[in-house]
Coordinates of C-alpha atoms and ligand atoms in Angstrom, one line a residue:
X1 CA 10.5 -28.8 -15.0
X2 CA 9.6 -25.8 -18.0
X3 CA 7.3 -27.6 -20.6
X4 CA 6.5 -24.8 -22.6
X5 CA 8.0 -21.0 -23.4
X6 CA 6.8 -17.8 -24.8
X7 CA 8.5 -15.3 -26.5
X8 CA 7.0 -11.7 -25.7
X9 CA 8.1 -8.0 -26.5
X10 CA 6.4 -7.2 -23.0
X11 CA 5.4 -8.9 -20.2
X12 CA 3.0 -7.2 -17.4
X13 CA 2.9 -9.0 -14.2
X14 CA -0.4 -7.7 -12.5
X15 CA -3.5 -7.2 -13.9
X16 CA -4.6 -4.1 -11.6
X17 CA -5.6 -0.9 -12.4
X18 CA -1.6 -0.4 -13.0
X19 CA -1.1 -3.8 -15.2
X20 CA -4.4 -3.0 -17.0
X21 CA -3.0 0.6 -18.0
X22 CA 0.5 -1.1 -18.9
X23 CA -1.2 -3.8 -20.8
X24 CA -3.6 -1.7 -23.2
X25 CA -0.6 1.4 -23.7
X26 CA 1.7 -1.7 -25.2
X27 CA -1.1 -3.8 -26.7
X28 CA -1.8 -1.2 -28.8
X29 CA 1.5 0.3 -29.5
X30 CA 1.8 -3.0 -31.5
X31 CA 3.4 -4.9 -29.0
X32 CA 3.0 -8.4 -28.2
X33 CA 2.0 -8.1 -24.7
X34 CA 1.7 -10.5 -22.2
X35 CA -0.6 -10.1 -19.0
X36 CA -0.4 -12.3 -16.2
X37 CA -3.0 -11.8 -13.1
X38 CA -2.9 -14.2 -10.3
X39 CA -6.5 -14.2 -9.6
X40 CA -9.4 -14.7 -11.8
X41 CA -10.1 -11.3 -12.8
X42 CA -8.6 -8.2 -13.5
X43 CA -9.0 -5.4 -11.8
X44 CA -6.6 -5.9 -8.3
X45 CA -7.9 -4.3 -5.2
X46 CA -10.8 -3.4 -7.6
X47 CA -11.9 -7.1 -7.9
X48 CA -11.0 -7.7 -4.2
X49 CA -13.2 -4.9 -2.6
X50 CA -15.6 -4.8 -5.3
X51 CA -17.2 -1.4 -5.6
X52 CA -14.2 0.9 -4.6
X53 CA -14.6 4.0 -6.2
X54 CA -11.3 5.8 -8.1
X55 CA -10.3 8.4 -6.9
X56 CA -8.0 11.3 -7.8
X57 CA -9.3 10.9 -11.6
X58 CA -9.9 15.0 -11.5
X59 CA -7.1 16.8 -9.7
X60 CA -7.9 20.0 -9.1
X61 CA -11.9 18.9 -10.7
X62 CA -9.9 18.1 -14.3
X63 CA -9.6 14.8 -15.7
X64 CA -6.0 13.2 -15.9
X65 CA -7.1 12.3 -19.2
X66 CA -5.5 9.2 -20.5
X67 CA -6.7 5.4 -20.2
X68 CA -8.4 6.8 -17.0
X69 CA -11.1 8.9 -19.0
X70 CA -11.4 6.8 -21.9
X71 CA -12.5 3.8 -19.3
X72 CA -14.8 6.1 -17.0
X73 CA -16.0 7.4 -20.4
X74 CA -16.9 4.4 -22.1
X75 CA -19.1 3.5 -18.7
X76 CA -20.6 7.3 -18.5
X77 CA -21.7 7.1 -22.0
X78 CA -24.1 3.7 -21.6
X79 CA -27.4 3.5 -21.6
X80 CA -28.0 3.8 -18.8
X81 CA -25.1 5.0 -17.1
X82 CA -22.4 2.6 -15.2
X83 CA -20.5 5.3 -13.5
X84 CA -21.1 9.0 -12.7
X85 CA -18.5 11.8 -10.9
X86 CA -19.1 12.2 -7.8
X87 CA -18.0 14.4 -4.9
X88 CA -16.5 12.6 -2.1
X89 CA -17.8 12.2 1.4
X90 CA -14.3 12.9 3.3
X91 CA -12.3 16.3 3.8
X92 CA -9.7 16.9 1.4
X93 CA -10.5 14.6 -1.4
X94 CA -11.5 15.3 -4.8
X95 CA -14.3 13.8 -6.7
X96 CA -14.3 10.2 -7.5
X97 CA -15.6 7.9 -9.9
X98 CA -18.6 5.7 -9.1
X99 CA -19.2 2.5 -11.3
X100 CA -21.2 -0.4 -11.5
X101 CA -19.0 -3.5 -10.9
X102 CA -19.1 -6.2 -13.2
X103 CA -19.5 -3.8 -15.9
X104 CA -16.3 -1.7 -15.5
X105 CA -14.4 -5.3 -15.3
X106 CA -16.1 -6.5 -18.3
X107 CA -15.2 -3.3 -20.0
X108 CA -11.6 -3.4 -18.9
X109 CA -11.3 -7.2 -20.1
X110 CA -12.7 -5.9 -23.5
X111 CA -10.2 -3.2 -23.6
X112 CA -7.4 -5.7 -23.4
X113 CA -8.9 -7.6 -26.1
X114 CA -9.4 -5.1 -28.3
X115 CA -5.5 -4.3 -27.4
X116 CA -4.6 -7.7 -28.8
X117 CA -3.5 -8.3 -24.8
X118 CA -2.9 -12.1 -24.6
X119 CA -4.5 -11.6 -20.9
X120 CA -3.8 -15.1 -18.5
X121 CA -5.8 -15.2 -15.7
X122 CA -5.3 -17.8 -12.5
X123 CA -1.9 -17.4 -13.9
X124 CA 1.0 -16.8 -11.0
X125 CA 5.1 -15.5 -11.7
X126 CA 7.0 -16.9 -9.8
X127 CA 11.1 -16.5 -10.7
X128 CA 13.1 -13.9 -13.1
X129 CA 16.1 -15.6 -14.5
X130 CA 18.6 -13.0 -14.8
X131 CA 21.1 -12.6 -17.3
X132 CA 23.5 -9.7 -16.0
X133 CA 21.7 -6.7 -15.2
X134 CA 18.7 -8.2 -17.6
X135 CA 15.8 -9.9 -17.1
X136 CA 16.2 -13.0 -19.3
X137 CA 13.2 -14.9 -18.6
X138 CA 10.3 -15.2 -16.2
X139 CA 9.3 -18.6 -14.7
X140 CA 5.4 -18.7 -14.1
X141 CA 2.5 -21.4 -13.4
X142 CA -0.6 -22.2 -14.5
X143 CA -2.9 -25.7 -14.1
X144 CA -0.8 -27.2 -16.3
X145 CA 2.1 -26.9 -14.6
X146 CA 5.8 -24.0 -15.0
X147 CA 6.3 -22.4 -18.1
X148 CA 8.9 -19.8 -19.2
X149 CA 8.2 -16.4 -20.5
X150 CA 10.9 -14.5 -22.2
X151 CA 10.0 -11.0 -22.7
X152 CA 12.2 -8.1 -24.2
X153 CA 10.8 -5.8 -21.6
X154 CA 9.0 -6.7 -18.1
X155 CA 6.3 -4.1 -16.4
X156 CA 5.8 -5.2 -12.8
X157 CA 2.6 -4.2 -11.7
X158 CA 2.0 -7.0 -8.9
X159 CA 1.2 -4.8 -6.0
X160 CA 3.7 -6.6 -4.2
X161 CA 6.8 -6.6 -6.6
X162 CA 8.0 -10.2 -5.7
X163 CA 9.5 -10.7 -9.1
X164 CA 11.3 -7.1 -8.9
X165 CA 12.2 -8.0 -5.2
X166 CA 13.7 -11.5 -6.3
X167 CA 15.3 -9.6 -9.6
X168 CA 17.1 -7.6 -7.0
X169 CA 15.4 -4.2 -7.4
X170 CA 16.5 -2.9 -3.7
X171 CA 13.2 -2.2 -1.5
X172 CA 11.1 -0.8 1.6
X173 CA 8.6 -2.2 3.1
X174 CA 5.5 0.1 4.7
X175 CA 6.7 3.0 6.2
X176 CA 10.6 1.6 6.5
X177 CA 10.4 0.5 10.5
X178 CA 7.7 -2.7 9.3
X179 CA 4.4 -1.2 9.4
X180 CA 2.4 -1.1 6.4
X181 CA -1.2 0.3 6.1
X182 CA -4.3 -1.7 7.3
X183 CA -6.1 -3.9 5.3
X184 CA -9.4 -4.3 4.4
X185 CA -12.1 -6.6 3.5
X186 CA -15.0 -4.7 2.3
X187 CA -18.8 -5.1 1.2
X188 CA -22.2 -3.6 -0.3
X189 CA -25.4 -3.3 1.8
X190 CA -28.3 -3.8 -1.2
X191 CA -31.6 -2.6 -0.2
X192 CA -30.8 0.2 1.9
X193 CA -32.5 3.6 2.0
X194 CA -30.4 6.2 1.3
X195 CA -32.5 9.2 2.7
X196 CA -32.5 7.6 5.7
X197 CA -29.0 5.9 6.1
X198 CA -27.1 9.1 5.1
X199 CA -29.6 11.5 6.9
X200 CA -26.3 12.9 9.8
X201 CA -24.2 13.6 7.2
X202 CA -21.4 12.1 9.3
X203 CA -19.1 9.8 6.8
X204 CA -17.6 8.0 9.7
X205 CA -21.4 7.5 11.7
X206 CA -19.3 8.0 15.0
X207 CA -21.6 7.9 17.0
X208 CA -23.4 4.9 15.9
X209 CA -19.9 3.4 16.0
X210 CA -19.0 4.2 19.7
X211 CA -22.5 2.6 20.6
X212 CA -21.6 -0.6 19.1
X213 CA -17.9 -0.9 20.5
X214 CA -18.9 0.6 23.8
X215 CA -22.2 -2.4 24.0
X216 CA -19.2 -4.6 22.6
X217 CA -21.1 -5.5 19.3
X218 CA -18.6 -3.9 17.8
X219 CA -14.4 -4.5 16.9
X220 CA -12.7 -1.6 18.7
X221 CA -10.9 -1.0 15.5
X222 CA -14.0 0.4 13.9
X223 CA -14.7 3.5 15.4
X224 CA -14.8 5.1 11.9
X225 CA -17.7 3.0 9.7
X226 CA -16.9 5.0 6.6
X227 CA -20.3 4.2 4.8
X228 CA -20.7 5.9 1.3
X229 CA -23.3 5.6 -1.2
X230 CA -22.4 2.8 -4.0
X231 CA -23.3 3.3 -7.6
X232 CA -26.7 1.9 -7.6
X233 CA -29.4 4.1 -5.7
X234 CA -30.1 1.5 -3.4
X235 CA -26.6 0.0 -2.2
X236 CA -24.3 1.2 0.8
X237 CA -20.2 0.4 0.0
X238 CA -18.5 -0.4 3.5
X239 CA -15.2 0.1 3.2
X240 CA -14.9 0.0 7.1
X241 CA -13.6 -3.1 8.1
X242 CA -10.0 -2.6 8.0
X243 CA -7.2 -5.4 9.6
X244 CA -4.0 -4.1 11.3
X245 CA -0.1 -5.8 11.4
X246 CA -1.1 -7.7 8.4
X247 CA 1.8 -8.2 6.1
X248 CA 0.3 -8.3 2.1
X249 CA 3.5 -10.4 1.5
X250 CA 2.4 -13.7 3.1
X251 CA -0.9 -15.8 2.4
X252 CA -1.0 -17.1 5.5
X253 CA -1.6 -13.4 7.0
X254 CA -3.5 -12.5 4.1
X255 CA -6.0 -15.3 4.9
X256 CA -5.9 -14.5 8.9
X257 CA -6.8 -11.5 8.0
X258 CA -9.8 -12.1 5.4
X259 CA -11.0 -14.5 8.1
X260 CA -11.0 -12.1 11.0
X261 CA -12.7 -9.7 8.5
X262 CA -15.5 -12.2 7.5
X263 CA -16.1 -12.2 11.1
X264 CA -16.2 -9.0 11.7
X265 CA -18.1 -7.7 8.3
X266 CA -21.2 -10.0 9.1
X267 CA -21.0 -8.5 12.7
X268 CA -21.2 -4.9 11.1
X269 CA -23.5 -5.9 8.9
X270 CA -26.1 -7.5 11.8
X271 CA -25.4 -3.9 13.5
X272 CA -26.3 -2.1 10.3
X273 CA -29.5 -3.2 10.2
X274 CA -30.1 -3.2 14.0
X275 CA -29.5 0.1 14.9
X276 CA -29.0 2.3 12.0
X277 CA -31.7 3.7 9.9
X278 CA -32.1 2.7 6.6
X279 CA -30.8 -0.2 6.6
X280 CA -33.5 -2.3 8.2
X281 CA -34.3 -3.7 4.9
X282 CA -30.9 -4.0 3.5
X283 CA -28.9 -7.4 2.8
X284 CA -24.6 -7.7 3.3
X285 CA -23.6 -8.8 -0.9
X286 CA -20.3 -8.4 -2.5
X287 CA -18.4 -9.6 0.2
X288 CA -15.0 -9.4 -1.1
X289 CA -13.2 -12.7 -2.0
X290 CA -9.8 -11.0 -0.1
X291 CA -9.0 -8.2 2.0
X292 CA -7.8 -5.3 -0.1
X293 CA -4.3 -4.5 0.5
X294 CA -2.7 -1.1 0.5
X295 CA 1.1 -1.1 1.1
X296 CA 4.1 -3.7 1.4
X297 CA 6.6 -2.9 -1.0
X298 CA 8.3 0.3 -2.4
X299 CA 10.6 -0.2 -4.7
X300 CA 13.8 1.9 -5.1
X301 CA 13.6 3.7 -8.4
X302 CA 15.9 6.4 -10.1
X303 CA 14.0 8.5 -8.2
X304 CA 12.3 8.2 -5.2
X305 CA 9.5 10.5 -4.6
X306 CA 9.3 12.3 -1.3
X307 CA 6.4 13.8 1.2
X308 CA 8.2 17.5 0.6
X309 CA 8.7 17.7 -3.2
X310 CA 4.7 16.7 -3.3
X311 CA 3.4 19.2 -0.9
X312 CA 5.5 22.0 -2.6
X313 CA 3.4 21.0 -5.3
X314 CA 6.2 19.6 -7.6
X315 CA 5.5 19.6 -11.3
X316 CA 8.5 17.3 -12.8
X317 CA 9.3 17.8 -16.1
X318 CA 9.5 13.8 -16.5
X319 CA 5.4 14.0 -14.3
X320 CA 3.7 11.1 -16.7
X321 CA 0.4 12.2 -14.2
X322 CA -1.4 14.9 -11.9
X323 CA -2.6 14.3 -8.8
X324 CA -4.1 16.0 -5.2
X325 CA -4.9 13.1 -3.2
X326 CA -4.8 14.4 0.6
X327 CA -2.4 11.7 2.6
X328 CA -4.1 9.2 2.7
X329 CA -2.7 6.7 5.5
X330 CA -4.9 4.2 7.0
X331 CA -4.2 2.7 10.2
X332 CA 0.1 2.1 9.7
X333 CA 0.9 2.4 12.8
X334 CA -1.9 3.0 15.4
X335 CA -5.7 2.9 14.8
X336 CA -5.9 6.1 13.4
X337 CA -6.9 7.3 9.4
X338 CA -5.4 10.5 8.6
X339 CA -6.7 12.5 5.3
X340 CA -4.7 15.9 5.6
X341 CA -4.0 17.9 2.2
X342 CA -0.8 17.3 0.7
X343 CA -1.1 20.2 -1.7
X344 CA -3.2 23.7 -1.5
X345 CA -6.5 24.4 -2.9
X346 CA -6.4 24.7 -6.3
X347 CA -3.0 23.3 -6.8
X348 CA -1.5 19.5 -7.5
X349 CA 1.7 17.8 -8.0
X350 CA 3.4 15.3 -10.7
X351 CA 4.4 11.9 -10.4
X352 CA 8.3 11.6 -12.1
X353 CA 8.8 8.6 -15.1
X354 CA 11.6 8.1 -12.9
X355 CA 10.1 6.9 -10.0
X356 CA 9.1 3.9 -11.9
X357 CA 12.4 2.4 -13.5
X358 CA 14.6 1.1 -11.0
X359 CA 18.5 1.5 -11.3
X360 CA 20.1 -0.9 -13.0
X361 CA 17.9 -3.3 -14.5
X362 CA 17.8 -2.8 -18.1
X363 CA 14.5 -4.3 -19.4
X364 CA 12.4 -3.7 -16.0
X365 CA 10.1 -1.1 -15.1
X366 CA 6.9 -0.7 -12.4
X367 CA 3.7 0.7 -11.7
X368 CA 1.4 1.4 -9.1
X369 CA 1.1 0.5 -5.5
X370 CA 5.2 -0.4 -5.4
X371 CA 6.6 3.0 -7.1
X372 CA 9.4 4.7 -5.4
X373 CA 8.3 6.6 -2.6
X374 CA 8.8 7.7 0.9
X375 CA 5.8 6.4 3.2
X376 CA 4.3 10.6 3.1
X377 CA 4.3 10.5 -0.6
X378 CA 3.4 7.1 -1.2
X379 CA 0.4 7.6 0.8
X380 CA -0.9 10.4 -1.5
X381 CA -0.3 8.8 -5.0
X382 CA -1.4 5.3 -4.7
X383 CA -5.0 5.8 -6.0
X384 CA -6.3 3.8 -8.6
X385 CA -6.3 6.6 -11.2
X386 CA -3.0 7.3 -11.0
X387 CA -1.5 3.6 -10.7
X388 CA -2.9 3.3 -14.6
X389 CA -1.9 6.4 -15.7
X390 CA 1.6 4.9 -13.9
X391 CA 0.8 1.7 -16.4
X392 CA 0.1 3.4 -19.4
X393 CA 3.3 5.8 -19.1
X394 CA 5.7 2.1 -18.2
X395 CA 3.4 0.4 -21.6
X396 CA 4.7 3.7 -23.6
X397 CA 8.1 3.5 -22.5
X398 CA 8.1 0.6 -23.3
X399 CA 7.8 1.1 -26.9
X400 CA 10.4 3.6 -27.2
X401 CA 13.0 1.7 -25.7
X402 CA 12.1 -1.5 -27.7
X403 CA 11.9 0.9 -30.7
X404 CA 15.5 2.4 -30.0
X405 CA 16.6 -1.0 -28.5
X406 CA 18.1 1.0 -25.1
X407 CA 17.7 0.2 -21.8
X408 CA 14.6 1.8 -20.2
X409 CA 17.0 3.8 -18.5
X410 CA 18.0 6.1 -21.1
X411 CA 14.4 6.6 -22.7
X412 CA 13.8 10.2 -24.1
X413 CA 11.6 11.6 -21.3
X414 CA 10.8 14.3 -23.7
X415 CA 9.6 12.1 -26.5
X416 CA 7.2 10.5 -23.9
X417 CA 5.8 13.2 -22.3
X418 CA 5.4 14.2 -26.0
X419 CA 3.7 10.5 -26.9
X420 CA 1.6 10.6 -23.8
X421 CA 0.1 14.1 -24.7
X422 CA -0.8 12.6 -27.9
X423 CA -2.5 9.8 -25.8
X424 CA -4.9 12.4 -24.2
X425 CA -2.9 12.5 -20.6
X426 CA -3.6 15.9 -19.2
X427 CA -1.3 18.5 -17.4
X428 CA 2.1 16.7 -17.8
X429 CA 5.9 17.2 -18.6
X430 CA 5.7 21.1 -18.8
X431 CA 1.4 21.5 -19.6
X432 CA -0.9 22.8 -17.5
X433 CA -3.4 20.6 -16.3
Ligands
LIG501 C1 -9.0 -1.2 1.0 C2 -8.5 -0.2 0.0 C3 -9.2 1.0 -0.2 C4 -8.7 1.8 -1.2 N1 -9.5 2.9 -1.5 C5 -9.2 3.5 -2.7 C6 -10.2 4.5 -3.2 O1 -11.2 4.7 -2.7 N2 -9.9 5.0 -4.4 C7 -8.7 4.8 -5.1 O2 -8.5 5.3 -6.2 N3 -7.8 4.0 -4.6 C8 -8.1 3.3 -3.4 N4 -7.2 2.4 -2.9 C9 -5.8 2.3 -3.5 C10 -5.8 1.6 -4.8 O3 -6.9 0.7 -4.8 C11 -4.5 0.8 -4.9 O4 -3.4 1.6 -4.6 C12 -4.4 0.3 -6.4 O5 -5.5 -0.5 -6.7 C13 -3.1 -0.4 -6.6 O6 -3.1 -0.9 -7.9 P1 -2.0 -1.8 -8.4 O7 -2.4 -2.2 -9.8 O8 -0.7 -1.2 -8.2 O9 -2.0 -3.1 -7.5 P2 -3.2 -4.1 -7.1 O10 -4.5 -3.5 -7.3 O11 -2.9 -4.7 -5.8 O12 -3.1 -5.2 -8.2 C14 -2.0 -6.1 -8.3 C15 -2.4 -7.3 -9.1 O13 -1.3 -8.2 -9.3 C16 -1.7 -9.5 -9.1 N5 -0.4 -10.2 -8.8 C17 0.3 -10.1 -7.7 N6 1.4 -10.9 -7.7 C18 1.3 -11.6 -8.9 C19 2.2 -12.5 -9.5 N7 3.3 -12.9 -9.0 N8 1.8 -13.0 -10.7 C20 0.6 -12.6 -11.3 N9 -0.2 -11.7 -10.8 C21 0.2 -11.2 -9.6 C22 -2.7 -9.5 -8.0 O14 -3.5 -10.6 -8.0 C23 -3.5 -8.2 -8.3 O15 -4.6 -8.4 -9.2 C24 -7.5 1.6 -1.9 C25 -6.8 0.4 -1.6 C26 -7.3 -0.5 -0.7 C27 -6.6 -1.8 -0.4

């Protein structure tokens, strides 16, 4: 039974890096914004693998500007410092953004306040109610029980798109024959020297790895330990453990999976400190509460983004953000990791506005992890920098359409590209990066 309803210009469902960027673009457009995030913290795969740096935040070593900088920025300008550029560890990637944790969420939190974001945490959609091609209303729980939201506009930003899926919104799941990308269930080593742990200059430690799985103390599956230094001097991010045929979609895989990485997380962990350097007097903390996912669903958008138009380095004229993120596919199919460039040196691509508004749905548009992509592209643009910069181009739309009272459909590409300039967003519509 619906006990209680809300009247909303815009509601985000998600409150990951995409849903935060949707979120504070519409909060403080002056819209009355809604944000509903399932768990209790903001943040998405952030929260869930505590300690992940972003990534692609400086294509070509420039910022992307936007809601991206002024969050990084906020955290490099503390005293002392809670993030810092770094280069990364792995062929073909850019520098990425360190951070210290629980300050970045705290900071995001306070940027939805400051937003006016009425943010609703442990707070799960669950059905759109349509009303032609609309989205009337969208039923959602909380402890107290189902309650209806009716919002002028919705910004799906759930990582998994169930409400787009159930609106109808036409989808692909992993790379279209079933398999999506491994997931992962990552933690910190505290304690750990870095001199010594990082001394072979090997991010994968291979062949500490084929020790362990050849003397059986290790899963098969981890012949790559990608180890990389956390924010803090002393700390060691694993972001090794990663789960195969997993689908994101269903709890009862999800939690499979986090229990077969628990066990095989405080396996690594034992071997860390047994047989690699450095780590002798380090301790396993920030266990994540959930295995990270990567991929289930893409949705199908006005336009759907390909492998070929992003390694010919496509700069659309509706590109809301930059990006040079090699492809970036992690165990899909077999047990392999690939990081080949998707673009030359010295060069990036766009990600089109129209990859995140789906067809026919007049007051629906989404962000992030479930744009509309083929399984090449999708694999290059799904870091976290770019799923906010994703948000905050869906929050802006969303003003313009409410603003003209059209369908988000026929918004002025031009007059956003224009609006997300203003916004500090670098090297978009037809500008240079
Ligand atoms: C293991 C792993 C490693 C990665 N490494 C990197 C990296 O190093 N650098 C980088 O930049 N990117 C990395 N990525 C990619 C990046 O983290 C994700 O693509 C990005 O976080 C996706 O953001 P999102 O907001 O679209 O979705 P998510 O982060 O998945 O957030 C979705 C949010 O929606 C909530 N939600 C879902 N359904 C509902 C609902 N019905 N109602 C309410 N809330 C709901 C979820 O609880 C979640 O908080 C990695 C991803 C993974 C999984």
């Amino acid at each position: 039974m619906i006990e209680r309803q809300i009247e909303t210009d815009v509601l985000v469902i998600g409150g990951g890096t995409a849903g935060f960027g949707a979120a504070v673009s519409s909060g403080r457009l002056g819209l009355k914004t809604v944000l509903l995030e399932a768990s209790p913290k903001v943040g998405g795969v952030m929260a869930f693998c505590p300690g992940m740096p972003w990534g692609a935040a400086y294509p070509c070593d420039k910022t992307i500007g936007g809601l991206m900088e002024e969050l990084a920025r906020r955290l490099y300008d503390m005293n002392p410092p809670m993030a810092e550029k770094r280069p990364c560890a792995l062929e073909n990637f850019g520098p990425e953004i360190q951070y210290d944790h629980e300050v970045a969420t705290a900071t995001m939190f306070e940027m939805l306040e400051l937003a006016g974001v009425e943010t609703r945490v442990n707070t799960v959609a669950i059905k759109p109610v349509m009303d032609g091609a609309r989205i009337a209303s969208v039923d959602a729980f909380d402890r107290h029980g189902v309650f209806r939201i009716i919002p002028k506009i919705v910004i799906d930003c759930s990582g998994d798109a169930d409400i787009s899926a159930k609106a109808g919104v036409p989808f692909s799941l992993g790379d279209g024959q079933g398999n999506m990308m491994g997931v992962t269930l990552s933690f910190t080593m505290v304690g750990a020297d870095w001199e010594k742990v990082f001394a072979e200059n090997d991010p994968y430690f291979r062949r500490f790895a084929a020790k362990g799985i050849a003397e059986g103390r290790l899963h098969p599956d981890l012949h790559q330990l990608y180890l990389m230094k956390g924010f803090h001097k002393d700390t060691v991010f694993c972001n090794s453990v990663v789960i195969r045929g997993v689908d994101g979609t269903d709890s009862i895989s999800i939690n499979r999976a986090t229990q077969e990485g628990r066990r095989r997380c405080l396996q690594l962990a034992q071997f860390l400190r047994s047989d690699i350097p450095g780590f002798e007097n380090a301790r396993m903390t920030y266990l994540g509460p959930t295995v990270g996912v990567r991929e289930t669903r893409k949705l199908e958008g006005m336009h759907r983004l390909t492998g070929d138009e992003l390694s010919n380095g496509t700069k659309f004229p509706d590109g809301i953000v930059a990006c040079d993120n090699p492809i970036d596919d992690v165990m899909r199919a077999s047990d392999t990791m690939t990081h080949d460039a998707m673009v030359g040196q010295g060069d990036y691509y766009t990600l089109p506005f129209r990859s995140l508004v789906p067809k026919t749905i007049e007051n629906l548009m989404f962000a992030g992890r479930i744009i509309s992509a083929d399984p090449t592209a999708f694999a290059s643009v799904r870091g976290m920098p770019q799923c906010m910069a994703m948000g905050q181009a869906c929050g802006t739309a969303a003003s313009l359409a409410l603003k003209d009272d059209i369908p988000v459909q026929r918004v002025d590409t031009k007059v956003l590209i224009d609006v997300l300039l203003s916004q500090g967003i670098k090297g978009i519509g037809n500008t240079a990066l």
